[in-house]
Tab-separated table of C-alpha atoms in Angstrom:
chain	number	residue	atom	x	y	z
A	1	LYS	CA	219.056	107.226	-74.244
A	2	HIS	CA	221.478	110.115	-73.707
A	3	SER	CA	224.238	110.774	-71.213
A	4	VAL	CA	225.107	114.228	-69.949
A	5	LYS	CA	228.406	114.847	-68.190
A	6	LEU	CA	228.100	117.386	-65.388
A	7	GLU	CA	230.141	116.840	-62.236
A	8	GLU	CA	229.199	113.226	-62.727
A	9	THR	CA	227.637	111.437	-65.685
A	10	VAL	CA	223.848	111.408	-65.645
A	11	ASP	CA	221.632	109.329	-67.920
A	12	VAL	CA	218.607	111.203	-69.294
A	13	LYS	CA	215.627	109.966	-71.276
A	14	VAL	CA	213.724	111.986	-73.869
A	15	MET	CA	209.969	112.050	-73.243
A	16	PRO	CA	207.276	113.707	-75.398
A	17	PHE	CA	205.105	116.353	-73.799
A	18	ILE	CA	202.044	118.317	-74.864
A	19	LEU	CA	202.329	122.072	-75.346
A	20	ASP	CA	199.450	124.213	-74.122
A	21	MET	CA	197.381	125.704	-76.918
A	22	GLY	CA	197.396	129.456	-77.434
A	23	ILE	CA	194.679	131.625	-76.001
A	24	LYS	CA	191.961	132.752	-78.395
A	25	PHE	CA	189.941	135.849	-77.563
A	26	GLU	CA	187.856	138.608	-79.107
A	27	LEU	CA	188.617	142.335	-79.155
A	28	ASN	CA	186.482	145.339	-80.029
A	29	VAL	CA	188.227	147.615	-82.522
A	30	THR	CA	187.484	151.148	-83.745
A	31	ILE	CA	189.643	152.544	-86.549
A	32	SER	CA	190.087	156.294	-86.824
A	33	GLY	CA	192.616	157.548	-89.402
A	34	LYS	CA	196.014	156.782	-87.904
A	35	LYS	CA	194.719	155.256	-84.664
A	36	ILE	CA	193.174	151.909	-83.842
A	37	HIS	CA	191.284	151.878	-80.545
A	38	VAL	CA	191.096	148.425	-78.963
A	39	SER	CA	188.835	147.651	-76.002
A	40	ASP	CA	187.706	144.636	-73.976
A	41	ILE	CA	191.212	143.186	-73.962
A	42	PRO	CA	191.086	140.084	-71.755
A	43	GLU	CA	193.194	139.920	-68.632
A	44	LEU	CA	196.060	137.536	-69.320
A	45	PRO	CA	198.815	136.452	-66.926
A	46	ILE	CA	201.556	138.085	-69.034
A	47	PRO	CA	203.632	141.250	-68.542
A	48	GLU	CA	202.294	144.494	-70.039
A	49	ASP	CA	205.166	144.793	-72.532
A	50	TRP	CA	204.288	141.321	-73.899
A	51	MET	CA	200.684	142.450	-74.395
A	52	ARG	CA	201.891	145.570	-76.245
A	53	ASP	CA	204.048	143.341	-78.468
A	54	LYS	CA	201.111	141.000	-79.181
A	55	LEU	CA	198.876	143.923	-80.099
A	56	GLU	CA	201.543	145.378	-82.369
A	57	LEU	CA	202.050	142.067	-84.162
A	58	ASN	CA	198.304	141.618	-84.564
A	59	PHE	CA	197.806	144.974	-86.316
A	60	TYR	CA	201.073	145.211	-88.263
A	61	LYS	CA	200.506	144.751	-92.042
A	62	THR	CA	198.063	141.841	-91.910
A	63	GLU	CA	197.521	139.443	-94.811
A	64	GLN	CA	194.172	141.065	-95.569
A	65	GLY	CA	195.976	144.323	-96.380
A	66	ARG	CA	194.758	146.062	-93.219
A	67	GLY	CA	197.077	147.565	-90.652
A	68	GLY	CA	200.424	149.103	-91.415
A	69	GLU	CA	203.677	150.163	-89.847
A	70	ILE	CA	203.182	150.838	-86.160
A	71	GLN	CA	204.441	154.082	-84.640
A	72	LYS	CA	203.370	153.454	-81.045
A	73	VAL	CA	201.240	151.137	-78.898
A	74	THR	CA	199.801	152.386	-75.615
A	75	TYR	CA	198.143	149.812	-73.382
A	76	ASP	CA	196.278	150.368	-70.124
A	77	LYS	CA	195.902	147.088	-68.246
A	78	GLN	CA	193.467	148.643	-65.741
A	79	SER	CA	190.898	149.749	-68.347
A	80	ARG	CA	191.747	146.824	-70.688
A	81	ARG	CA	192.147	149.276	-73.595
A	82	ALA	CA	194.892	150.077	-76.061
A	83	VAL	CA	195.589	152.595	-78.807
A	84	ILE	CA	197.719	151.507	-81.749
A	85	THR	CA	199.077	154.512	-83.672
A	86	LEU	CA	200.030	153.818	-87.296
A	87	LEU	CA	202.865	155.618	-89.066
A	88	ARG	CA	200.520	156.603	-91.922
A	89	PRO	CA	196.732	156.814	-92.168
A	90	GLY	CA	195.186	153.635	-93.512
């Protein structure tokens, strides 16, 4: 039991809750020198800049040794495609 003092004191009770699981999906990827072409990106209810960030994190220096430093990520929500440009060929 906890009390929080706002304009008046309010008693609050901590309750557990279940977090939604992440979304798992498949992408088609073509690698060409410094560019990774990604297609069939699912439509998700998130802003475009979040999707660009997710794509960048996914292809940035993965544990398997693939990927590398990202120079730029372009994402087209309409066509559900993206191009990840690496700093160096890999």
